[in-house]
Coordinates of N, CA and C in Angstrom, one line a residue:
M822 N 18.8 -18.2 -30.0 CA 18.8 -18.1 -28.3 C 18.2 -19.3 -27.6
A823 N 19.0 -20.1 -26.8 CA 18.7 -21.0 -26.0 C 17.5 -20.7 -25.0
D824 N 16.5 -21.6 -24.9 CA 15.6 -21.4 -24.2 C 15.9 -20.7 -22.7
S825 N 16.8 -21.1 -22.2 CA 17.5 -20.8 -20.7 C 17.8 -19.3 -20.9
D826 N 18.3 -19.0 -21.9 CA 18.9 -17.5 -22.2 C 17.4 -16.9 -22.2
R827 N 16.5 -17.1 -23.0 CA 15.1 -16.4 -23.0 C 14.6 -16.2 -21.8
E828 N 14.5 -17.3 -20.9 CA 13.8 -17.6 -19.6 C 14.4 -16.5 -18.6
E829 N 16.0 -16.1 -18.7 CA 16.6 -15.3 -18.0 C 16.5 -13.9 -18.4
Q830 N 16.1 -13.4 -19.5 CA 16.0 -12.0 -19.8 C 14.5 -11.5 -19.9
A831 N 14.4 -10.4 -19.7 CA 13.4 -9.6 -19.9 C 12.1 -10.0 -20.7
H832 N 11.2 -10.5 -20.3 CA 9.7 -10.8 -21.0 C 9.1 -9.7 -21.7
S833 N 8.9 -9.7 -23.1 CA 8.1 -8.6 -23.6 C 6.6 -8.5 -23.3
D834 N 6.1 -9.6 -23.2 CA 4.6 -9.9 -22.6 C 4.5 -9.6 -21.0
A835 N 5.5 -9.5 -20.2 CA 5.1 -9.1 -18.7 C 4.6 -7.7 -18.4
L836 N 3.8 -7.6 -17.5 CA 3.4 -6.3 -17.1 C 4.5 -6.0 -16.0
T837 N 4.7 -6.9 -15.1 CA 5.7 -6.7 -14.0 C 6.7 -8.1 -14.2
E838 N 8.1 -7.7 -13.8 CA 8.8 -8.5 -13.8 C 10.1 -7.8 -12.8
E839 N 10.8 -9.2 -12.1 CA 11.8 -9.0 -11.0 C 12.6 -9.7 -11.1
W840 N 14.0 -9.4 -10.8 CA 15.3 -10.3 -10.3 C 15.5 -9.8 -9.0
S841 N 16.1 -10.7 -8.3 CA 16.4 -10.2 -6.7 C 17.8 -11.5 -6.5
F842 N 18.4 -10.8 -5.4 CA 19.8 -11.8 -5.2 C 19.8 -11.3 -3.8
A843 N 19.9 -12.4 -3.1 CA 20.3 -12.3 -1.4 C 21.5 -12.9 -1.1
W844 N 22.0 -12.6 0.0 CA 23.5 -13.4 0.3 C 23.5 -13.1 1.9
W845 N 24.4 -14.1 2.5 CA 24.8 -14.0 3.8 C 25.9 -14.9 4.1
D846 N 26.8 -14.7 5.1 CA 27.7 -15.6 5.6 C 27.4 -16.4 6.4
R847 N 28.3 -17.2 6.8 CA 27.8 -18.5 7.7 C 27.5 -18.1 9.0
S848 N 28.3 -17.0 9.6 CA 27.9 -16.7 11.0 C 26.9 -15.5 11.1
I849 N 26.4 -15.2 10.0 CA 25.2 -14.3 9.8 C 25.9 -12.9 10.3
S850 N 27.0 -12.8 10.2 CA 27.5 -11.3 10.6 C 27.5 -10.3 9.6
S851 N 27.3 -10.5 8.5 CA 26.8 -9.7 7.3 C 26.0 -10.3 6.1
G852 N 25.4 -9.6 5.4 CA 24.5 -10.1 4.6 C 23.7 -8.8 3.7
G853 N 23.4 -9.1 2.4 CA 22.6 -8.1 1.8 C 21.5 -8.6 0.7
Y854 N 20.8 -7.9 0.0 CA 19.8 -8.2 -0.8 C 19.7 -7.0 -1.8
T855 N 19.5 -7.3 -3.0 CA 19.0 -6.5 -3.8 C 18.0 -7.1 -4.8
S856 N 17.1 -6.0 -5.4 CA 15.8 -6.5 -6.4 C 16.0 -5.4 -7.5
Y857 N 15.6 -5.7 -8.7 CA 15.0 -4.9 -9.5 C 14.0 -5.2 -10.2
R858 N 12.8 -4.2 -10.2 CA 11.6 -4.6 -10.7 C 11.2 -3.9 -12.0
L859 N 11.0 -4.1 -13.0 CA 10.2 -3.7 -14.4 C 9.2 -3.6 -14.3
R860 N 8.3 -2.5 -14.5 CA 6.9 -2.4 -14.7 C 6.7 -1.5 -16.1
R861 N 5.5 -2.4 -16.6 CA 5.4 -1.8 -18.1 C 4.5 -0.6 -18.3
G862 N 5.0 0.5 -18.8 CA 4.4 1.8 -18.9 C 4.6 2.5 -17.6
A863 N 5.5 2.2 -16.9 CA 5.7 3.0 -15.5 C 7.4 2.8 -15.5
T864 N 7.7 3.7 -14.3 CA 9.2 3.7 -13.8 C 9.5 2.2 -12.9
S865 N 10.8 1.9 -13.3 CA 11.1 0.7 -12.6 C 11.4 0.8 -11.3
W866 N 11.6 -0.2 -10.5 CA 12.1 0.0 -8.8 C 13.2 -0.8 -8.9
Y867 N 14.1 -0.2 -7.7 CA 15.5 -0.7 -7.5 C 15.7 -0.8 -5.8
C868 N 16.3 -1.7 -5.4 CA 16.7 -1.4 -3.8 C 17.7 -2.2 -3.8
W869 N 18.7 -1.9 -2.9 CA 19.9 -2.7 -2.2 C 20.3 -2.3 -1.1
G870 N 20.4 -3.4 -0.3 CA 20.8 -3.2 1.4 C 21.8 -4.1 1.5
W871 N 22.7 -3.7 2.5 CA 23.7 -4.5 3.3 C 23.7 -4.4 4.5
W872 N 23.9 -5.1 5.3 CA 23.9 -5.4 7.0 C 25.2 -5.8 7.3
R873 N 25.9 -5.4 8.2 CA 27.1 -5.7 8.7 C 26.9 -5.5 10.5
H874 N 27.4 -6.7 11.0 CA 27.1 -6.6 12.3 C 28.1 -5.4 13.3
G875 N 27.7 -4.4 14.2 CA 28.1 -3.6 14.6 C 28.4 -2.2 13.7
R876 N 27.5 -2.1 12.5 CA 27.6 -1.2 11.4 C 26.4 -0.5 11.2
P877 N 26.1 0.6 10.5 CA 25.1 1.1 10.1 C 24.4 0.3 8.9
L878 N 23.2 -0.1 8.8 CA 22.7 -0.7 7.7 C 22.9 0.3 6.3
M879 N 23.2 -0.1 5.5 CA 23.6 0.4 4.0 C 22.2 0.2 3.4
H880 N 21.5 1.3 3.1 CA 20.1 1.2 2.4 C 20.0 2.2 1.0
V881 N 19.4 1.5 -0.1 CA 19.7 2.1 -1.3 C 17.9 1.9 -1.9
V882 N 17.1 2.9 -2.2 CA 16.0 2.5 -2.9 C 15.7 3.7 -4.0
E883 N 15.5 3.2 -4.9 CA 15.2 4.3 -6.0 C 13.9 3.6 -6.9
F884 N 12.9 4.4 -7.0 CA 11.4 4.1 -7.7 C 11.3 5.2 -8.6
D885 N 12.2 5.9 -9.4 CA 11.7 6.5 -10.6 C 12.9 6.4 -12.1
I886 N 12.9 5.1 -11.9 CA 13.8 4.8 -13.0 C 13.4 4.6 -14.5
P887 N 13.8 5.6 -15.4 CA 12.9 5.4 -16.7 C 13.5 4.1 -17.3
R888 N 12.5 3.3 -18.2 CA 13.0 2.2 -18.9 C 13.7 2.6 -20.1
R889 N 14.9 1.7 -20.0 CA 16.0 1.9 -21.3 C 15.9 0.8 -22.3
A890 N 16.6 1.2 -23.5 CA 16.6 0.2 -24.7 C 17.0 -1.1 -24.2
D891 N 17.9 -1.2 -23.3 CA 18.5 -2.4 -22.4 C 17.9 -2.3 -21.1
P892 N 16.8 -3.2 -21.0 CA 16.2 -2.9 -19.5 C 17.0 -3.3 -18.6
M893 N 18.0 -4.1 -18.5 CA 18.9 -4.7 -17.3 C 19.9 -3.7 -16.7
I894 N 19.8 -2.3 -17.4 CA 20.8 -1.4 -16.9 C 19.5 -0.2 -16.4
A895 N 19.7 0.1 -14.9 CA 18.9 0.9 -14.3 C 19.9 2.2 -14.2
K896 N 19.2 3.5 -14.7 CA 20.1 4.5 -14.5 C 18.9 5.7 -14.1
A897 N 19.4 6.3 -13.1 CA 18.5 7.7 -12.5 C 19.4 8.7 -12.1
E898 N 18.9 9.9 -11.2 CA 19.7 10.7 -11.2 C 20.7 10.2 -9.9
A899 N 22.0 10.3 -10.3 CA 23.2 10.0 -9.2 C 23.2 8.5 -8.8
M900 N 22.6 7.7 -10.0 CA 22.5 6.1 -9.4 C 22.6 5.5 -11.0
W901 N 23.4 4.3 -10.8 CA 23.5 3.3 -12.0 C 23.7 1.9 -11.1
A902 N 22.9 1.3 -11.8 CA 22.8 -0.1 -11.4 C 22.7 -1.2 -12.7
E903 N 23.4 -2.4 -12.8 CA 23.3 -3.2 -14.0 C 23.1 -4.6 -13.3
Y904 N 22.2 -5.4 -13.9 CA 22.2 -6.9 -13.6 C 22.6 -7.8 -15.2
T905 N 23.5 -8.3 -14.8 CA 24.2 -8.9 -16.2 C 24.3 -10.4 -16.3
C906 N 23.6 -11.1 -17.1 CA 23.5 -12.6 -16.9 C 24.8 -13.1 -17.9
E907 N 25.8 -13.7 -17.1 CA 26.8 -13.9 -17.8 C 27.0 -15.2 -18.6
S908 N 26.0 -16.4 -17.9 CA 25.8 -17.5 -18.5 C 24.4 -17.9 -17.8
P909 N 23.6 -18.2 -18.6 CA 22.1 -18.6 -18.2 C 22.2 -19.8 -17.3
M910 N 21.5 -19.5 -16.4 CA 20.9 -20.5 -15.0 C 22.5 -20.7 -14.4
E911 N 23.8 -19.9 -14.3 CA 25.0 -20.7 -13.9 C 25.9 -19.3 -13.4
Q912 N 25.5 -17.9 -14.2 CA 26.6 -16.7 -13.5 C 25.8 -15.7 -13.7
W913 N 25.9 -14.8 -12.8 CA 25.2 -13.2 -12.8 C 26.3 -12.3 -12.4
T914 N 26.1 -10.9 -12.8 CA 27.3 -10.0 -12.3 C 26.2 -8.9 -11.9
I915 N 26.4 -8.6 -10.8 CA 25.2 -7.5 -10.3 C 26.2 -6.3 -9.3
G916 N 26.1 -5.0 -10.1 CA 26.8 -4.0 -10.0 C 26.3 -2.6 -9.7
N917 N 26.6 -1.7 -8.9 CA 26.1 -0.4 -9.0 C 26.9 0.7 -8.4
E918 N 26.7 1.8 -8.4 CA 27.4 3.4 -8.2 C 26.3 4.3 -7.8
T919 N 26.1 4.8 -6.5 CA 25.2 5.4 -6.3 C 25.6 5.9 -4.7
H920 N 24.4 6.6 -4.0 CA 24.6 7.0 -2.8 C 23.7 5.9 -1.8
A921 N 24.2 5.6 -0.8 CA 23.4 5.0 0.4 C 23.0 5.8 1.2
V922 N 21.9 5.3 2.1 CA 21.7 6.0 3.2 C 22.1 5.1 4.6
E923 N 23.2 5.4 5.5 CA 23.4 4.6 6.5 C 22.5 4.7 7.5
L924 N 21.9 4.0 8.1 CA 20.8 3.8 9.2 C 21.0 3.2 10.5
D925 N 21.1 3.8 11.5 CA 21.7 3.1 12.6 C 20.6 2.2 13.3
D926 N 19.1 2.7 12.8 CA 18.2 1.9 13.3 C 17.3 1.2 12.2
P927 N 17.5 0.0 11.6 CA 16.9 -0.6 10.5 C 15.0 0.0 10.5
E928 N 14.7 0.1 11.5 CA 13.2 0.8 11.4 C 13.0 2.0 10.5
E929 N 13.9 3.0 10.6 CA 14.0 4.0 9.7 C 13.6 3.8 8.3
A930 N 14.0 2.5 7.5 CA 13.8 2.4 6.2 C 12.5 2.1 6.1
L931 N 11.6 1.9 7.2 CA 10.2 2.0 6.8 C 9.4 3.0 7.0
G932 N 10.1 4.2 7.3 CA 9.5 5.6 7.8 C 10.2 6.4 6.8
R933 N 10.9 7.6 7.4 CA 11.4 8.7 6.9 C 12.7 8.2 6.2
V934 N 13.5 7.3 6.4 CA 14.6 6.9 5.9 C 15.6 8.1 6.5
R935 N 15.8 8.4 7.5 CA 16.7 9.5 8.0 C 18.2 8.8 8.5
G936 N 19.0 9.4 8.0 CA 20.4 8.9 8.0 C 21.3 9.5 7.5
T937 N 22.8 9.0 7.1 CA 24.0 9.8 6.8 C 24.0 9.2 5.4
L938 N 24.1 10.3 4.6 CA 24.1 10.0 2.9 C 25.5 9.7 2.6
V939 N 25.8 8.5 2.1 CA 27.6 8.4 1.7 C 27.4 7.6 0.3
P940 N 28.5 7.9 -0.3 CA 28.7 7.4 -1.7 C 29.1 5.8 -1.5
M941 N 28.7 5.2 -2.4 CA 29.0 3.6 -2.5 C 29.2 3.1 -4.0
A942 N 29.6 1.9 -4.2 CA 29.6 1.0 -5.0 C 29.8 -0.4 -4.9
S943 N 29.1 -1.1 -5.5 CA 29.6 -2.6 -5.4 C 29.8 -3.0 -6.9
D944 N 30.7 -4.5 -6.9 CA 30.8 -5.3 -7.9 C 30.7 -6.6 -7.7
L945 N 29.8 -7.4 -7.7 CA 29.5 -8.9 -7.2 C 29.3 -9.8 -8.3
E946 N 29.6 -11.1 -7.8 CA 29.5 -12.2 -8.8 C 28.7 -13.1 -8.2
W947 N 27.7 -13.6 -8.6 CA 26.7 -14.8 -8.3 C 27.1 -16.1 -9.1
Y948 N 27.3 -17.1 -8.6 CA 27.3 -18.4 -9.1 C 26.5 -19.3 -8.7
A949 N 25.7 -20.5 -9.5 CA 24.8 -21.4 -9.2 C 25.7 -22.7 -8.6
T950 N 25.0 -23.0 -7.4 CA 25.3 -24.4 -7.0 C 24.2 -25.4 -7.1
D951 N 23.0 -25.0 -7.2 CA 22.0 -25.7 -7.7 C 21.3 -25.6 -8.8
P952 N 20.4 -26.5 -9.2 CA 19.5 -26.4 -10.6 C 18.4 -25.3 -9.9
V953 N 17.6 -24.6 -10.9 CA 16.8 -23.7 -10.6 C 15.3 -24.8 -9.9
R954 N 14.7 -23.7 -9.3 CA 13.1 -24.8 -8.9 C 11.9 -23.8 -9.2
P955 N 11.0 -24.1 -9.3 CA 10.2 -23.4 -9.6 C 9.2 -22.9 -8.5
I956 N 8.9 -21.6 -8.5 CA 8.2 -21.1 -7.7 C 6.9 -20.0 -8.5
A957 N 6.0 -19.4 -7.6 CA 5.0 -18.9 -8.2 C 5.3 -17.7 -9.0
D958 N 5.1 -17.8 -10.5 CA 5.4 -16.6 -11.4 C 7.1 -16.9 -12.0
G959 N 7.6 -17.8 -11.5 CA 9.0 -17.8 -11.9 C 9.9 -18.8 -11.3
Y960 N 11.1 -18.7 -10.7 CA 11.9 -19.7 -10.0 C 13.0 -18.9 -9.0
R961 N 13.8 -19.9 -8.5 CA 14.3 -19.7 -7.5 C 15.7 -20.5 -7.4
Q962 N 16.7 -20.2 -7.3 CA 18.2 -21.0 -7.4 C 19.0 -20.7 -6.5
R963 N 19.7 -21.6 -5.8 CA 20.6 -21.2 -4.6 C 22.3 -21.1 -5.7
G964 N 23.3 -20.5 -4.9 CA 24.2 -20.4 -5.3 C 25.4 -19.7 -4.2
V965 N 26.4 -19.2 -4.7 CA 27.4 -18.2 -3.9 C 27.4 -16.9 -4.5
L966 N 28.0 -16.1 -3.7 CA 28.3 -14.8 -4.2 C 29.2 -14.1 -3.6
L967 N 30.1 -13.2 -4.3 CA 31.5 -12.9 -3.7 C 31.5 -11.3 -4.3
G968 N 32.7 -10.6 -3.9 CA 32.6 -9.4 -4.8 C 33.3 -8.3 -4.1
D969 N 33.1 -7.2 -4.2 CA 33.6 -6.0 -3.4 C 32.7 -4.9 -3.2
V970 N 32.6 -4.3 -1.9 CA 31.6 -3.0 -2.0 C 32.7 -1.8 -1.6
E971 N 32.6 -0.9 -2.2 CA 33.4 0.4 -2.3 C 32.6 1.1 -1.2
T972 N 33.0 1.7 -0.2 CA 32.5 2.5 1.0 C 33.4 3.7 1.4
V973 N 33.0 4.8 2.2 CA 33.7 5.8 2.5 C 34.9 5.5 3.2
D974 N 35.0 4.3 3.7 CA 36.1 3.6 4.6 C 37.3 3.1 3.8
G975 N 36.6 2.8 2.6 CA 37.5 2.0 1.6 C 36.9 0.7 1.1
P976 N 37.5 -0.2 0.4 CA 36.8 -1.3 -0.3 C 37.0 -2.1 0.7
V977 N 35.7 -3.1 0.9 CA 35.2 -4.2 1.9 C 35.1 -5.3 0.9
E978 N 35.8 -6.3 1.1 CA 35.7 -7.5 0.6 C 34.3 -8.5 0.9
I979 N 33.5 -9.1 0.1 CA 32.5 -10.0 0.5 C 33.2 -11.3 0.0
A980 N 33.7 -12.0 0.9 CA 34.2 -13.8 0.5 C 33.3 -14.4 0.3
E981 N 33.3 -15.4 -0.3 CA 32.4 -16.3 -0.9 C 31.3 -16.4 0.1
C982 N 30.0 -16.7 -0.3 CA 29.2 -17.3 0.9 C 27.8 -17.6 0.2
A983 N 26.8 -18.1 1.0 CA 25.7 -18.5 0.6 C 24.9 -17.6 0.1
A984 N 23.9 -17.7 -1.1 CA 23.4 -16.8 -2.0 C 22.1 -17.6 -2.4
V985 N 21.1 -16.8 -2.9 CA 19.8 -17.2 -3.6 C 19.4 -16.4 -4.4
R986 N 18.7 -16.8 -5.7 CA 18.1 -15.5 -6.5 C 16.9 -16.0 -6.7
T987 N 15.7 -15.3 -7.2 CA 14.8 -15.4 -8.0 C 14.7 -14.6 -9.0
H988 N 13.7 -14.9 -9.9 CA 13.2 -14.2 -11.1 C 11.9 -14.5 -11.6
R989 N 11.1 -13.7 -11.4 CA 9.7 -13.8 -11.7 C 9.0 -12.5 -12.3
W990 N 7.5 -13.1 -13.2 CA 7.4 -12.3 -14.1 C 5.9 -12.8 -14.3
S991 N 5.0 -11.6 -14.5 CA 3.9 -11.9 -14.6 C 2.8 -11.0 -15.8
T992 N 1.7 -11.3 -16.3 CA 1.1 -10.2 -16.8 C 0.1 -9.4 -15.9
G993 N 0.5 -9.6 -14.8 CA -0.5 -8.8 -13.7 C 0.5 -8.5 -12.6
T994 N 0.2 -8.2 -11.4 CA 1.3 -7.7 -10.5 C 2.0 -8.8 -9.9
L995 N 3.0 -8.3 -9.2 CA 3.8 -9.4 -8.3 C 3.6 -9.1 -6.8
S996 N 3.9 -10.1 -6.1 CA 3.9 -9.9 -4.9 C 5.4 -9.6 -4.2
V997 N 5.6 -9.1 -3.1 CA 7.1 -9.0 -2.7 C 8.1 -10.2 -2.9
D998 N 9.1 -10.2 -2.6 CA 9.8 -11.5 -3.0 C 9.5 -12.6 -1.9
P999 N 9.4 -13.7 -2.4 CA 8.7 -14.6 -1.4 C 9.5 -15.6 -0.6
F1000 N 10.1 -14.9 0.3 CA 11.0 -15.5 1.4 C 10.0 -16.2 2.3
D1001 N 10.6 -17.1 2.9 CA 9.7 -17.8 4.0 C 9.4 -16.7 5.2
V1002 N 8.3 -16.6 5.9 CA 7.8 -16.1 6.5 C 8.4 -16.8 8.4
V1003 N 9.0 -15.9 9.0 CA 9.4 -16.5 10.4 C 8.9 -15.5 11.6
L1004 N 9.0 -16.1 12.8 CA 8.6 -15.3 14.2 C 9.6 -15.1 14.9
A1005 N 10.7 -16.1 15.0 CA 12.1 -15.8 15.8 C 13.0 -15.5 14.6
H1006 N 13.9 -14.9 15.0 CA 15.1 -14.3 14.1 C 16.2 -13.9 14.7
L1007 N 17.3 -13.9 14.0 CA 18.5 -13.1 14.8 C 18.5 -11.8 14.8
E1008 N 19.6 -10.9 15.1 CA 19.9 -9.6 15.1 C 19.4 -9.0 13.9
A1009 N 20.0 -9.5 12.7 CA 20.1 -8.5 11.5 C 18.8 -8.3 10.8
R1010 N 18.6 -7.3 10.3 CA 17.3 -6.9 10.0 C 17.4 -6.1 8.6
M1011 N 16.7 -6.1 7.5 CA 16.8 -5.2 6.3 C 15.3 -5.0 5.7
P1012 N 14.8 -3.9 6.0 CA 13.5 -3.7 5.3 C 13.6 -2.6 4.5
F1013 N 12.4 -3.1 3.3 CA 12.4 -2.1 2.4 C 11.0 -1.6 2.3
R1014 N 10.4 -0.6 2.0 CA 9.0 -0.3 1.6 C 8.7 0.5 0.4
F1015 N 8.0 -0.1 -0.4 CA 7.6 -0.1 -2.0 C 6.2 1.4 -2.0
P1016 N 6.5 2.0 -3.4 CA 5.4 2.7 -3.5 C 4.2 2.4 -3.0
D1017 N 3.7 1.1 -3.7 CA 2.5 0.5 -3.4 C 2.1 0.2 -2.1
G1018 N 2.8 0.7 -1.2 CA 2.4 0.2 0.5 C 3.1 -1.0 0.7
S1019 N 3.4 -1.8 -0.3 CA 4.1 -3.3 0.0 C 5.4 -3.3 0.9
V1020 N 5.7 -4.0 2.1 CA 6.9 -3.9 2.6 C 7.5 -5.4 2.4
L1021 N 8.7 -5.6 2.3 CA 9.7 -6.4 2.5 C 10.6 -6.5 3.7
D1022 N 10.3 -6.9 4.6 CA 11.2 -6.7 6.1 C 11.6 -8.3 6.2
L1023 N 13.2 -8.0 5.7 CA 14.1 -9.4 6.0 C 14.9 -9.4 7.3
V1024 N 14.9 -10.6 8.1 CA 15.6 -10.6 8.8 C 16.4 -12.0 9.0
A1025 N 17.4 -11.8 9.8 CA 18.3 -13.4 9.5 C 17.8 -14.2 10.3
T1026 N 17.9 -15.6 9.7 CA 18.0 -16.8 10.7 C 19.2 -18.0 10.3
P1027 N 19.2 -18.8 10.9 CA 20.7 -19.6 10.8 C 20.6 -20.1 9.3
D1028 N 19.2 -20.0 8.6 CA 19.4 -20.7 7.0 C 19.5 -19.4 6.5
G1029 N 19.7 -18.0 6.8 CA 19.7 -17.2 5.8 C 18.5 -16.2 6.0
W1030 N 18.3 -15.4 4.9 CA 17.2 -14.4 5.2 C 15.8 -14.8 5.2
A1031 N 14.9 -14.4 6.0 CA 13.4 -14.5 6.0 C 12.6 -13.3 6.0
R1032 N 11.4 -13.4 5.7 CA 10.5 -12.5 6.3 C 9.9 -12.3 7.6
R1033 N 10.0 -11.1 8.1 CA 9.9 -10.9 9.4 C 7.9 -11.0 9.2
S1034 N 7.4 -11.8 10.5 CA 6.1 -12.0 10.2 C 5.2 -10.6 10.8

């Protein structure tokens, strides 16, 4: 197995490990985010969100995922997701089939997550455009993403758009995904609250997603 392949896969010595993907179109009229966190000796965490101008935020969180022999497959009640490395440092496939909560107000994602439960599925491809660069506990890489999302209104194509991914692991705990923190931002917002009390509150900027201060 090549070094790059080993780096991309789950690390047996990691207490916590996370993969994430974020994407946004040029006009910032739509964009999304997903992450998958493995925790040794505990259940895994998965989240997925998709924001579109004029539509409710589609929001998925699952924090009770048992670890499988293949750790890159996440299965829980009425939920399946998979992150597949097709070519190390070059191509990933990310997919899911589950129910999302449609939120008219993204602030609900930080509270009781009250909204409309809808079936959905996604099949997305990520391709590298830049080499990886180191960040704390791992690396970050820019690329492009494209694919389809099945909604109650039918399939919606995500045309090729800007994207970024991270892969981090640690023998301790990890912080939330290390996006830049901003004061000023555009309309789009996509928050997630995790069981440990941490919050990832993503907002759109002309350069893509950032963390709300």
